[in-house]
Coordinates of C-alpha atoms in Angstrom, one line a residue:
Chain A
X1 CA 0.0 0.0 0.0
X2 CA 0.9 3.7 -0.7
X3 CA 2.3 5.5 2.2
X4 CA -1.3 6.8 2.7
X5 CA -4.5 5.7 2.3
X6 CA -4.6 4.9 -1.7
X7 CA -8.2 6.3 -2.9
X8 CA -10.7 7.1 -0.1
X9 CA -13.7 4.9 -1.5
X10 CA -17.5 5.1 -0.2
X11 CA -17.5 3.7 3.1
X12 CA -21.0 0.7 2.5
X13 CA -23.3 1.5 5.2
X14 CA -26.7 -0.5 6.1
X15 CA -29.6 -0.6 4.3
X16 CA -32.9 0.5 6.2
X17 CA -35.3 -1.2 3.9
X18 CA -38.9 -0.5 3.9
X19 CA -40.0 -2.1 1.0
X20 CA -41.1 -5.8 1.0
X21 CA -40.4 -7.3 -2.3
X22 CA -43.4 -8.9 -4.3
X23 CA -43.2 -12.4 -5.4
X24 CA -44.2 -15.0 -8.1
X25 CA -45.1 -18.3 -8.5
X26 CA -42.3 -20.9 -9.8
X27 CA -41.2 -20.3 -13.2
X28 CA -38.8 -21.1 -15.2
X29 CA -35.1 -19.2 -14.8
X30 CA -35.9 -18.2 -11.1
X31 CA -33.7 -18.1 -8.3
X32 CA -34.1 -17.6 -4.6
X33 CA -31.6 -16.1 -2.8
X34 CA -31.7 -17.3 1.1
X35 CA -31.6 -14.6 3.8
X36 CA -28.6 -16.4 5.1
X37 CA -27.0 -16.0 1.7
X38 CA -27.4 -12.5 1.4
X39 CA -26.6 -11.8 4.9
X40 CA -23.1 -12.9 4.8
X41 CA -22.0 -11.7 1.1
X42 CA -23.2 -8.4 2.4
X43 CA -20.9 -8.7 6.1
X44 CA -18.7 -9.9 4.0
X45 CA -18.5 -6.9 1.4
X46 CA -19.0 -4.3 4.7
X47 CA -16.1 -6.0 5.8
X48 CA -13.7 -5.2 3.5
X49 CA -14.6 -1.8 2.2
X50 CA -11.9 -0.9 -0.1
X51 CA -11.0 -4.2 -1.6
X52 CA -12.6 -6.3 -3.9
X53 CA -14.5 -9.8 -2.8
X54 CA -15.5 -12.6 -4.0
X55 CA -16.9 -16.0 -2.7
X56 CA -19.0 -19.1 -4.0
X57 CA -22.9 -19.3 -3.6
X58 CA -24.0 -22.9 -2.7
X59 CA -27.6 -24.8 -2.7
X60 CA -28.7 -27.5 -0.9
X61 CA -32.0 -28.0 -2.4
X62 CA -31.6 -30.9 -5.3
X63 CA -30.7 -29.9 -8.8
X64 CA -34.1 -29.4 -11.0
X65 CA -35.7 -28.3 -9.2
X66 CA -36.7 -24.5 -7.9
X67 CA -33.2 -22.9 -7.8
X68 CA -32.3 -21.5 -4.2
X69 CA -29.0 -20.1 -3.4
X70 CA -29.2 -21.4 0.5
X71 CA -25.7 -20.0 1.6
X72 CA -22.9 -18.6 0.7
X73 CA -18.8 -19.2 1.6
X74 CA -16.5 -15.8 1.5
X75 CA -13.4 -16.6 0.0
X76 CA -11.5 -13.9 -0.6
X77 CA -10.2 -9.7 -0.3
X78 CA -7.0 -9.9 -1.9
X79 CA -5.9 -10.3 -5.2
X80 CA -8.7 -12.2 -6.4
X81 CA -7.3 -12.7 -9.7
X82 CA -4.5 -15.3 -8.6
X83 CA -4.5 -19.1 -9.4
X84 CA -3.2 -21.0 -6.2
X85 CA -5.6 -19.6 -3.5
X86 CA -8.2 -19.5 -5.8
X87 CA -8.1 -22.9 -7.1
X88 CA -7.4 -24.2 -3.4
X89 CA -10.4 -22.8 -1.8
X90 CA -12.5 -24.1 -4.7
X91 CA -11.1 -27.5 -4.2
X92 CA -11.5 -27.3 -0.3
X93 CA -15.3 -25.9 -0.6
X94 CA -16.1 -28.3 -3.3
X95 CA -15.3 -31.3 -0.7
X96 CA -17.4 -29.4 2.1
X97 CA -19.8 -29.3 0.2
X98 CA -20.3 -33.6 -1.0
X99 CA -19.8 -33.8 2.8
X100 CA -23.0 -31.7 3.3
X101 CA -25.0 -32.6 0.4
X102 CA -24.7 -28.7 -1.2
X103 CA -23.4 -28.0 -4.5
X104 CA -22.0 -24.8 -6.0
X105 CA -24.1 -23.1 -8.2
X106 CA -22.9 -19.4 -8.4
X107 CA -20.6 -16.8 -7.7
X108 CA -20.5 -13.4 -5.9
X109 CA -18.4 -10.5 -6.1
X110 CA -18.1 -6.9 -4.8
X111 CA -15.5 -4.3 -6.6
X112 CA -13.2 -2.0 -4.3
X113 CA -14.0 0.7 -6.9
X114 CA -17.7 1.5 -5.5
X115 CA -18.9 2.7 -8.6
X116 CA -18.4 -0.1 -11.2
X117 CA -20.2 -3.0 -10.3
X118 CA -19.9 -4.4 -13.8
X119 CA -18.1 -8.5 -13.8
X120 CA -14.6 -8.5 -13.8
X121 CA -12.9 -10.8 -16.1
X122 CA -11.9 -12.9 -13.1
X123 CA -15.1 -13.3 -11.9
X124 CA -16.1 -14.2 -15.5
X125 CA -13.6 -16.6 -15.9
X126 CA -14.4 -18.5 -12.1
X127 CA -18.4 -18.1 -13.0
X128 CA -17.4 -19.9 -16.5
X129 CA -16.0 -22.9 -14.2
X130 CA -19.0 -23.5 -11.9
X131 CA -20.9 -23.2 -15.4
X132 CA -18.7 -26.3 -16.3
X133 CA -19.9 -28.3 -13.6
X134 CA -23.8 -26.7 -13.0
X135 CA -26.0 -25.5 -16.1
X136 CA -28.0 -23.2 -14.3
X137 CA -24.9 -21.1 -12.1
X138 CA -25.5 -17.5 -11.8
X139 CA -23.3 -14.9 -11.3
X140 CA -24.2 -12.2 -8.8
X141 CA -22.3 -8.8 -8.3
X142 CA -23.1 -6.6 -5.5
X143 CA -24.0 -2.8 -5.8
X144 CA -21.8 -1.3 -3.9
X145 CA -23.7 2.5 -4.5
X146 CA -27.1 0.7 -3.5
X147 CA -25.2 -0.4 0.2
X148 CA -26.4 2.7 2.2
X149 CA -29.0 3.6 4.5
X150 CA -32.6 3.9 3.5
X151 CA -31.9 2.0 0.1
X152 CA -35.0 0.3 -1.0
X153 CA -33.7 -2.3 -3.6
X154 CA -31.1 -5.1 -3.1
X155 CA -27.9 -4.1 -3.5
X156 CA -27.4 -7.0 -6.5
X157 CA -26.9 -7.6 -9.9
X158 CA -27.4 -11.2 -11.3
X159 CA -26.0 -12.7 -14.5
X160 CA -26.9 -16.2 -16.5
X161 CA -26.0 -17.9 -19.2
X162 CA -27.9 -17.3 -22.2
X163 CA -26.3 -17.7 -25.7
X164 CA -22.7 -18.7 -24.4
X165 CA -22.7 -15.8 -22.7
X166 CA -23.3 -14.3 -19.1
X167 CA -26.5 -12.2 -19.6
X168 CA -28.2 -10.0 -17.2
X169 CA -31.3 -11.8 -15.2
X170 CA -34.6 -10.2 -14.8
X171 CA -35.1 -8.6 -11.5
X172 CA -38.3 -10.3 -11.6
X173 CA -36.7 -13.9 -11.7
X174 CA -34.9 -13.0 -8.6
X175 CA -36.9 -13.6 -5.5
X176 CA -35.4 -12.3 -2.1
X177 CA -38.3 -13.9 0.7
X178 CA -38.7 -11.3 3.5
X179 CA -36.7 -9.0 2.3
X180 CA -37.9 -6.3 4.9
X181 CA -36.7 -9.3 7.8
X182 CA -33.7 -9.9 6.2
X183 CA -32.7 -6.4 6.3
X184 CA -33.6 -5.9 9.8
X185 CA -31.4 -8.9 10.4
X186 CA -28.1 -8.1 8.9
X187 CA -28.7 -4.2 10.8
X188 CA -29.2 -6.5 14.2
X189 CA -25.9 -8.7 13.2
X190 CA -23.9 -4.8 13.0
X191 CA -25.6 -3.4 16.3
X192 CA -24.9 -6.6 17.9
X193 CA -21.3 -6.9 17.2
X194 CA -21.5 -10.2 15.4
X195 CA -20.7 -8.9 12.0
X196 CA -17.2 -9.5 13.1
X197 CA -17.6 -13.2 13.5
X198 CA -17.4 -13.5 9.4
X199 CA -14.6 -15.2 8.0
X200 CA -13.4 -15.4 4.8
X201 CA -11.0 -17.9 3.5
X202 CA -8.6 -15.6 3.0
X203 CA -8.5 -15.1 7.1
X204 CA -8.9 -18.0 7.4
X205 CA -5.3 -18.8 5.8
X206 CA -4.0 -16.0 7.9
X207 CA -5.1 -17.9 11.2
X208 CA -6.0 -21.7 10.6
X209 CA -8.0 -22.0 13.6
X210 CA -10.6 -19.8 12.3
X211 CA -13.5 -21.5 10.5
X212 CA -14.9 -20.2 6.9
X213 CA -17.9 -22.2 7.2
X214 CA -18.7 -19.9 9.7
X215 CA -21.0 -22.7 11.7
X216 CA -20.8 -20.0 14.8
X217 CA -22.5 -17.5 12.7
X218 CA -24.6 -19.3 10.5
X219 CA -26.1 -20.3 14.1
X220 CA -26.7 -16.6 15.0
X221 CA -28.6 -15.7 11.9
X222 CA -30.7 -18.6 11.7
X223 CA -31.5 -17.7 15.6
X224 CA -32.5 -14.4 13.8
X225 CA -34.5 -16.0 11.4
X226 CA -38.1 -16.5 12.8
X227 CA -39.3 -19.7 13.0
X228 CA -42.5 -18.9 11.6
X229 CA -41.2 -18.0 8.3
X230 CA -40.0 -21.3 7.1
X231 CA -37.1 -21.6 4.6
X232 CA -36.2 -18.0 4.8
Chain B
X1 CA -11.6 11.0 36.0
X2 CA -9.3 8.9 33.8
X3 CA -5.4 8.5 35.1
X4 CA -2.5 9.8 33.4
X5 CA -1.3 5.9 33.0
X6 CA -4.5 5.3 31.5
X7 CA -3.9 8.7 28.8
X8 CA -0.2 7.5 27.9
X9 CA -1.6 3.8 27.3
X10 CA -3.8 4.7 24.6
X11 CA -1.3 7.2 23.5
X12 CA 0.9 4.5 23.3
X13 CA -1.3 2.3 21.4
X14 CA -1.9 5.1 18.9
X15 CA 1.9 5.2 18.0
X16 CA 2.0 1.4 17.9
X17 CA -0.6 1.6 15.0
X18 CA 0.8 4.3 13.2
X19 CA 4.3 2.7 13.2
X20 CA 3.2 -0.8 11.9
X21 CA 0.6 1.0 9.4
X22 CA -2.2 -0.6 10.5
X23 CA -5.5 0.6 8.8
X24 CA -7.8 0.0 11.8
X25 CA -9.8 2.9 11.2
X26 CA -12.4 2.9 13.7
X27 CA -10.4 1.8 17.1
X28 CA -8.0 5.0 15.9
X29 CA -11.6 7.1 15.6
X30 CA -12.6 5.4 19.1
X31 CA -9.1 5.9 20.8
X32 CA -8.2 8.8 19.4
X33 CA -11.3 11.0 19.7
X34 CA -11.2 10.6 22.9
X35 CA -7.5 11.3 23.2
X36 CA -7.9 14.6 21.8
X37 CA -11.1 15.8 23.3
X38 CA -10.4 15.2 26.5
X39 CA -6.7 14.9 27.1
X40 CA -5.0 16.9 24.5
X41 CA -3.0 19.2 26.8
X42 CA -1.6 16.1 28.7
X43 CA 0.1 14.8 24.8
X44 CA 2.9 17.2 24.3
X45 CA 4.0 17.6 20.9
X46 CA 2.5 14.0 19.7
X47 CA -0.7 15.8 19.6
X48 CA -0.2 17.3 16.2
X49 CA 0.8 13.8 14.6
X50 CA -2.3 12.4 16.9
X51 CA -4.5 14.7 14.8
X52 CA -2.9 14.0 11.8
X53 CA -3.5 10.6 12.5
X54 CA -6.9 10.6 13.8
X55 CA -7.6 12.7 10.5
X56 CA -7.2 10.2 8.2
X57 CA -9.0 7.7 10.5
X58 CA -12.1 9.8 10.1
X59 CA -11.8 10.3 6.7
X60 CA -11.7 5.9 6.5
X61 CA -14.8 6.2 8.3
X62 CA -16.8 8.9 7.0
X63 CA -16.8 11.1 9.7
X64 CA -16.0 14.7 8.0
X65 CA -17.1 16.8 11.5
X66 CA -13.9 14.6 13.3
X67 CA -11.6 15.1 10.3
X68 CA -12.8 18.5 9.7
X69 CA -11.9 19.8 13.4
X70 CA -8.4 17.9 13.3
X71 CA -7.4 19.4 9.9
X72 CA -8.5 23.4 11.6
X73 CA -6.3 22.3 14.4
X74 CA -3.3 21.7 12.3
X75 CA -4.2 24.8 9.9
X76 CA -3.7 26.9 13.0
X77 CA -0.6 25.5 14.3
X78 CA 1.1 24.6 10.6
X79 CA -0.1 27.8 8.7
X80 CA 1.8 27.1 5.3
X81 CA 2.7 23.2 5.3
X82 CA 2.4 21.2 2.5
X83 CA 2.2 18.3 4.9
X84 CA -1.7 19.9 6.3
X85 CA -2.5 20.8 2.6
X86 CA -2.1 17.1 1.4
X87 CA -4.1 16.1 4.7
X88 CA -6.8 18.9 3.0
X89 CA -6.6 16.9 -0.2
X90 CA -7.3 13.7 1.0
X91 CA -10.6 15.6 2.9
X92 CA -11.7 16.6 -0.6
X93 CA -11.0 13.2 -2.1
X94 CA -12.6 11.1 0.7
X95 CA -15.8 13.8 -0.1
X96 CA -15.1 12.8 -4.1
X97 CA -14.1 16.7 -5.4
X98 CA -11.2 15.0 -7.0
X99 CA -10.8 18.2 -9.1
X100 CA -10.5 20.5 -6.5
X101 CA -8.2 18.0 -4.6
X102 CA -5.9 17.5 -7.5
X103 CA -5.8 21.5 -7.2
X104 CA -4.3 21.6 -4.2
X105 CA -1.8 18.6 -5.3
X106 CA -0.7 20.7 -7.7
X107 CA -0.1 23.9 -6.0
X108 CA 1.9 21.2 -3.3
X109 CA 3.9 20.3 -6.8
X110 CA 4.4 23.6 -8.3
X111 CA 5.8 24.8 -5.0
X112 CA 8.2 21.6 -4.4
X113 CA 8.2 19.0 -7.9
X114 CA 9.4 16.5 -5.4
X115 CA 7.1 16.2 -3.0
X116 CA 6.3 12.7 -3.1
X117 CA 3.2 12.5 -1.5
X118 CA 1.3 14.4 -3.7
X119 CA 1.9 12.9 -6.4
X120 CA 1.0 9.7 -4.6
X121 CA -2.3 11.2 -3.8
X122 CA -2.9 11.8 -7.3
X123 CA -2.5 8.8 -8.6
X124 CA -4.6 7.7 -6.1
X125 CA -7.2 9.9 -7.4
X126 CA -6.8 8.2 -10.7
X127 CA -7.3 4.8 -9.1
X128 CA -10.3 6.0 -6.9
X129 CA -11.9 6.8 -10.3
X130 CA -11.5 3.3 -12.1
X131 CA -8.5 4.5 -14.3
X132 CA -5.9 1.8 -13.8
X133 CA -4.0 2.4 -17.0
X134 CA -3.3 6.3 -16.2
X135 CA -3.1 5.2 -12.8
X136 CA 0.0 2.5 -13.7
X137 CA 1.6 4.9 -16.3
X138 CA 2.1 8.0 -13.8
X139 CA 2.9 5.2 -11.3
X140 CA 5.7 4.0 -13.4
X141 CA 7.0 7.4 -14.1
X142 CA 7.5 7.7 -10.6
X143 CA 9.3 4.8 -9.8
X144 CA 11.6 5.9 -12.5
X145 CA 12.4 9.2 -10.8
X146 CA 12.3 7.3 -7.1
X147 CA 13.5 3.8 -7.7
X148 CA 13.9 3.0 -4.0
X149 CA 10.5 3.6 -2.9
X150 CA 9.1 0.3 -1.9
X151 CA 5.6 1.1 -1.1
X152 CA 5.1 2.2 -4.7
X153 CA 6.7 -0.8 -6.0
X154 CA 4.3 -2.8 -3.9
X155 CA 1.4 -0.8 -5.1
X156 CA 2.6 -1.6 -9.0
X157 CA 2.1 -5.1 -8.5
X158 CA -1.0 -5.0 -7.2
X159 CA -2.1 -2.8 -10.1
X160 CA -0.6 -5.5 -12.6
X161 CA -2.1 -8.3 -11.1
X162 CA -5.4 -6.7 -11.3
X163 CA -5.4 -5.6 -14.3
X164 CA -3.7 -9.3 -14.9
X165 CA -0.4 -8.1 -16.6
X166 CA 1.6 -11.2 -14.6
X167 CA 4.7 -10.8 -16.4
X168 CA 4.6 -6.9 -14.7
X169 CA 3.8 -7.9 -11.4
X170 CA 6.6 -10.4 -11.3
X171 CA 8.8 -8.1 -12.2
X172 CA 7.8 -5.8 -9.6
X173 CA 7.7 -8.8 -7.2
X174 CA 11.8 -9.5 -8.1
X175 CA 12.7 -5.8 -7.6
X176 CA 11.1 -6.1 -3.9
X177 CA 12.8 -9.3 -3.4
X178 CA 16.1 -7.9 -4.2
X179 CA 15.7 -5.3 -1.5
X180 CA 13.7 -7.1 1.2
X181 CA 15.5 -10.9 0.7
X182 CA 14.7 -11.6 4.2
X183 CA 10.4 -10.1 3.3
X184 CA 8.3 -14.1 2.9
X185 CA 5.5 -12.5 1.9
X186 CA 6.9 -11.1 -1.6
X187 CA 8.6 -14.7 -2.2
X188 CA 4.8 -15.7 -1.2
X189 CA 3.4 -13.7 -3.9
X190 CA 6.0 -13.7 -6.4
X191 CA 5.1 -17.7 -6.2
X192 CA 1.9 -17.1 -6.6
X193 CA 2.2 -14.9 -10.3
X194 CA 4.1 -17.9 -11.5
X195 CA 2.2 -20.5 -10.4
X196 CA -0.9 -18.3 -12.1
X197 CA 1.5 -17.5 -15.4
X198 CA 1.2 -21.5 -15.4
X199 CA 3.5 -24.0 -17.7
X200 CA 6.2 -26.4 -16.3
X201 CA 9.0 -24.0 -16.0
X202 CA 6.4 -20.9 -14.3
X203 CA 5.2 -23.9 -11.9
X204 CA 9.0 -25.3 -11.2
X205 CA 10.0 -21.6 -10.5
X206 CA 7.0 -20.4 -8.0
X207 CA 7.8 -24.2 -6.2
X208 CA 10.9 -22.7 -5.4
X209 CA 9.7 -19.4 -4.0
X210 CA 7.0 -21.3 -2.4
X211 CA 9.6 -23.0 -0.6
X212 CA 11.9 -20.0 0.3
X213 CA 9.0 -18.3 1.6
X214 CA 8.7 -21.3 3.9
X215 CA 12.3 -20.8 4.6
X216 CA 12.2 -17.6 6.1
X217 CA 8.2 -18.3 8.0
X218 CA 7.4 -21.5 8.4
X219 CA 4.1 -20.9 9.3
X220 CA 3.2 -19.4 6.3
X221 CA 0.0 -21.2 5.1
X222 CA 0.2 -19.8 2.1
X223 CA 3.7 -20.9 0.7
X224 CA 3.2 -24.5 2.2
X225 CA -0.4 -24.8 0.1
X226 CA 1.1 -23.6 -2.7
X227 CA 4.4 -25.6 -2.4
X228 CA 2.0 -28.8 -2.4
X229 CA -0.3 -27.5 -5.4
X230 CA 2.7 -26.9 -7.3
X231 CA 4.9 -30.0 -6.5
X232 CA 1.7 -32.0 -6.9
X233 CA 0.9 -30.3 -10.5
X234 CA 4.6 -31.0 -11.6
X235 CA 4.5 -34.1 -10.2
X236 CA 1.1 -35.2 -12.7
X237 CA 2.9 -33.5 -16.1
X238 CA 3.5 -35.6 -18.7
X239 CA 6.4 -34.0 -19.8
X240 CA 8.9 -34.4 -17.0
X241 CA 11.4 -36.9 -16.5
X242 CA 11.2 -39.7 -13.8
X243 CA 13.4 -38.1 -11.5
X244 CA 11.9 -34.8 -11.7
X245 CA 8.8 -36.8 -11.3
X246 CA 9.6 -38.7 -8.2
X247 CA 11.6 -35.0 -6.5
X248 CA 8.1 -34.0 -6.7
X249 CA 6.1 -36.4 -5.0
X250 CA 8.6 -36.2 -2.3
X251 CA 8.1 -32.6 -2.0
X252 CA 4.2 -32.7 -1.9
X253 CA 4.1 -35.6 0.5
X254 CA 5.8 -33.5 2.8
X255 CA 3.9 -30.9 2.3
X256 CA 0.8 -33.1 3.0
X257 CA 2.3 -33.9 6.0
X258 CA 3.1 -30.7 7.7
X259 CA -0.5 -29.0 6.4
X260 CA -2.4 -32.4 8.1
X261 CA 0.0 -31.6 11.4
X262 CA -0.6 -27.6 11.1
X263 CA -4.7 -28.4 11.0
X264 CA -4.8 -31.1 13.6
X265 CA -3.0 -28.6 15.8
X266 CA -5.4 -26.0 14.6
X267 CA -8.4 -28.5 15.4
X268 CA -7.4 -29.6 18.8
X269 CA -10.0 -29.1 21.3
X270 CA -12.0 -26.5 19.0
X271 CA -15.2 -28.4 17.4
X272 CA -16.3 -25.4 15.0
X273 CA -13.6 -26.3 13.1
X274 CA -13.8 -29.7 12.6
X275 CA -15.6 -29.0 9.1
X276 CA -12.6 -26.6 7.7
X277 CA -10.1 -29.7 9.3
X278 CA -12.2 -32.6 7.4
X279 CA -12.6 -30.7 4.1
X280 CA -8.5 -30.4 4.1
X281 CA -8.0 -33.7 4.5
X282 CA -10.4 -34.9 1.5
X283 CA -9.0 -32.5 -1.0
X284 CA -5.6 -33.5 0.1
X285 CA -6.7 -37.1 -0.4
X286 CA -8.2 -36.7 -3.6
X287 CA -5.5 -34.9 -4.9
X288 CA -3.0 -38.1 -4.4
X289 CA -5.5 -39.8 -6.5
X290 CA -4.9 -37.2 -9.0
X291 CA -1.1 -37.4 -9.0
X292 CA -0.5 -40.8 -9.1

């Protein structure tokens, strides 16, 4: 790093959402995106303000069927664009996941520079590998301009194959179930504190005894979750 | 009423950030505003590099009133620096008046051509604003002119690998090897371009960094995951002889060996890491099957 602080960027702040988001019946092309999903690419992005991330979207529901992105695993803040860590952490989440019957189906991604959330070629290039191995991956970028209080919309961009290439989803295909909840979650995970409990895989490598399947927090948000509410 | 012991600790712990360049923003805001609201007479001198540090602090965490009262402070006491006008800049910047801000850099410039940190700040400005080939040009034209400044070098690479210019990055990479021989995470990285450059001779070569990175911290996780993906990759080629072949089993079974004892360390007596431990020890098990 510069001997200062190299570009000041937007600091993301919490949504205050007051808008519930309206839904459809199952169709064809849509995907659900899990409260406990969301909640952790966004910790995850808040974490890290002024570098780029990037982690792996996973379902457990069976392939075929509706399409839910039921969590997510934060991989990485720094240089995202490098083979070796990269290709470990897929290899290392890929044998989590046979272990707990969840497959990867997408990819996430936030860009240090606050005001271009367009894909990066190396988030093309790791979406165009899960795409290998799942025909219905997405790829999701995160707004980083839409990640401040009082923002009404999700703060995401998703992308699917269509004609070999990735092509932006309809908003409508993209269902985000109690979306008003699920903000008022990830604002109780900052006032509480456990925001912090998030690890990536990158910190993960920096200490080993810190776990990026984030079981400790997973726990607190589905405490979160209400009951009532079923699969949120 | 807080204790003078108390006032020097945080004091203390201010100087410890600021001398290993840690970017923990808010604990500076939290210690520091404190610090200078209520116990500024009882700092001395350090006061003025307290508000210069707590400045920049606030700026990382959007708090313009904070950085806005530090940077008055230091306008009264340091009337004509450049050193408060760059801290003025990076106000302007962190509120995204990039023009006005590159104003000021240039007054900084016109007044003294090498003052570095303006010229720092304004290709930070470029960066800020997406433009990484402007942003790597001036940077290069300023290494030329200040070949010895490491941080900039640093900075290069990370430009390169974004923009994924390996060959560039690597080079940058060997220059900061050269000067910092005894530095494991630039052997770290440098390992890691190769390996990414890919072919049998990139792969042989980021091996051996992998392994002098190792060398000089053997706790880097890191090197040792890389020296096994590499030795095991080498190991599965086609194209190398026996020997090679064999050297390189060797070297990844090892490095099985000490990432299996590293984790089980890492797992002992902690259960909410058992699934990070177990998914290790597949991928290091299906990746044998792989190599032999």
């Amino acid at each position: 790093m510069l001997e200062d602080d190299s570009g000041v960027t937007k600091k993301r702040t919490l949504p205050l959402s007051s808008l519930s988001v309206s839904f459809r019946s199952h169709e064809m092309g849509e995907v659900e995106l899990s409260c406990l999903a969301y909640a952790k690419m966004y910790l995850h992005a808040s974490q890290f303000p002024r570098c780029s991330v990037n982690g792996l979207l996973l379902s457990s529901s069976p392939a075929g069927g509706a399409v839910c992105i039921t969590d997510c695993v934060p991989l990485l803040h720094t240089h995202l664009s490098l083979a070796p860590i990269t290709q470990l952490a897929l290899t290392q989440v890929d044998a989590w996941c046979s272990q707990t019957h969840q497959r990867i189906m997408g990819y996430y991604q936030a860009n240090a520079c606050v005001s271009d959330s367009s894909p990066t070629p190396c988030a093309l290039k790791i979406a165009e590998k899960i795409f290998e191995q799942c025909n219905n991956a997405v790829l999701l970028m995160i707004d980083g301009e839409k990640m401040f209080p009082g923002c009404r919309v999700p703060p995401i961009v998703m992308y699917e194959r269509k004609d070999a290439r990735w092509a932006l989803k309809d908003k409508h295909t993209i269902m985000l179930r109690q979306w008003e909840e699920t903000c008022s979650i990830v604002n109780q995970l900052f006032s509480s504190g456990d925001q912090a409990l998030l690890v990536d895989f990158d910190s993960h490598l920096d200490d080993i005894t810190k776990d990026w399947t984030n079981q400790k927090l997973n726990a607190k948000i589905m405490e979160l979750v209400s009951p009532a509410n079923g699969n949120v | 009423m807080i204790n003078l012991s108390e006032v020097y600790k945080m004091r203390d712990k201010l100087r410890k950030w600021r001398e290993e360049n840690y970017r923990n923003s808010e604990q500076i805001v939290d210690v520091g505003e404190e610090l200078i609201n209520e116990h500024a007479s009882k700092l001395g001198d350090d006061v003025w590099i307290i508000y210069e540090q707590v400045m920049i602090a606030a700026l990382d965490c959007s708090r313009d009133d904070l950085a806005w009262s530090c940077l008055q402070e230091l306008k009264r006491q340091f009337p004509d620096s450049h050193r408060v006008k760059r801290l003025a800049g990076m106000r302007l910047e962190a509120l995204e008046r990039y023009e006005d801000a590159n104003k000021l850099y240039d007054s900084i410039l016109q007044d003294d051509p090498t003052n570095t940190a303006a010229r720092k700040r304004k290709i930070s400005i470029l960066q800020a604003q997406g433009k990484s080939s402007e942003a790597i040009r001036e940077l290069n034209e300023y290494l030329e002119q200040f070949v010895g400044d490491q941080e900039a070098w640093h900075e290069l690479s990370e430009l390169y690998i974004n923009e994924h210019d390996y060959a560039k990055a690597a080079f940058c990479l060997e220059e900061l090897m050269m000067t910092n021989p005894h530095n494991h995470l630039y052997c770290e990285q440098y390992a890691e371009v190769k390996y990414t450059q890919g072919g049998l001779e990139n792969l042989e070569l980021a091996r051996k960094y992998f392994a002098q990175a190792l060398k000089l911290n053997n706790r880097n996780m890191r090197a040792l995951f890389g020296l096994y993906m590499s030795a095991s990759h080498i190991a599965a080629s086609p194209k190398v002889s026996a020997k090679v072949k064999k050297d390189n089993v060797k070297y990844a079974a090892w490095a099985t060996s000490q990432i299996s004892r590293a984790y089980q360390m890492a797992g002992r007596g902690k259960k909410e890491n058992k699934c990070s431990v177990k998914a290790v020890e597949e991928m290091l098990e299906s990746m044998q099957i792989t190599m032999s």
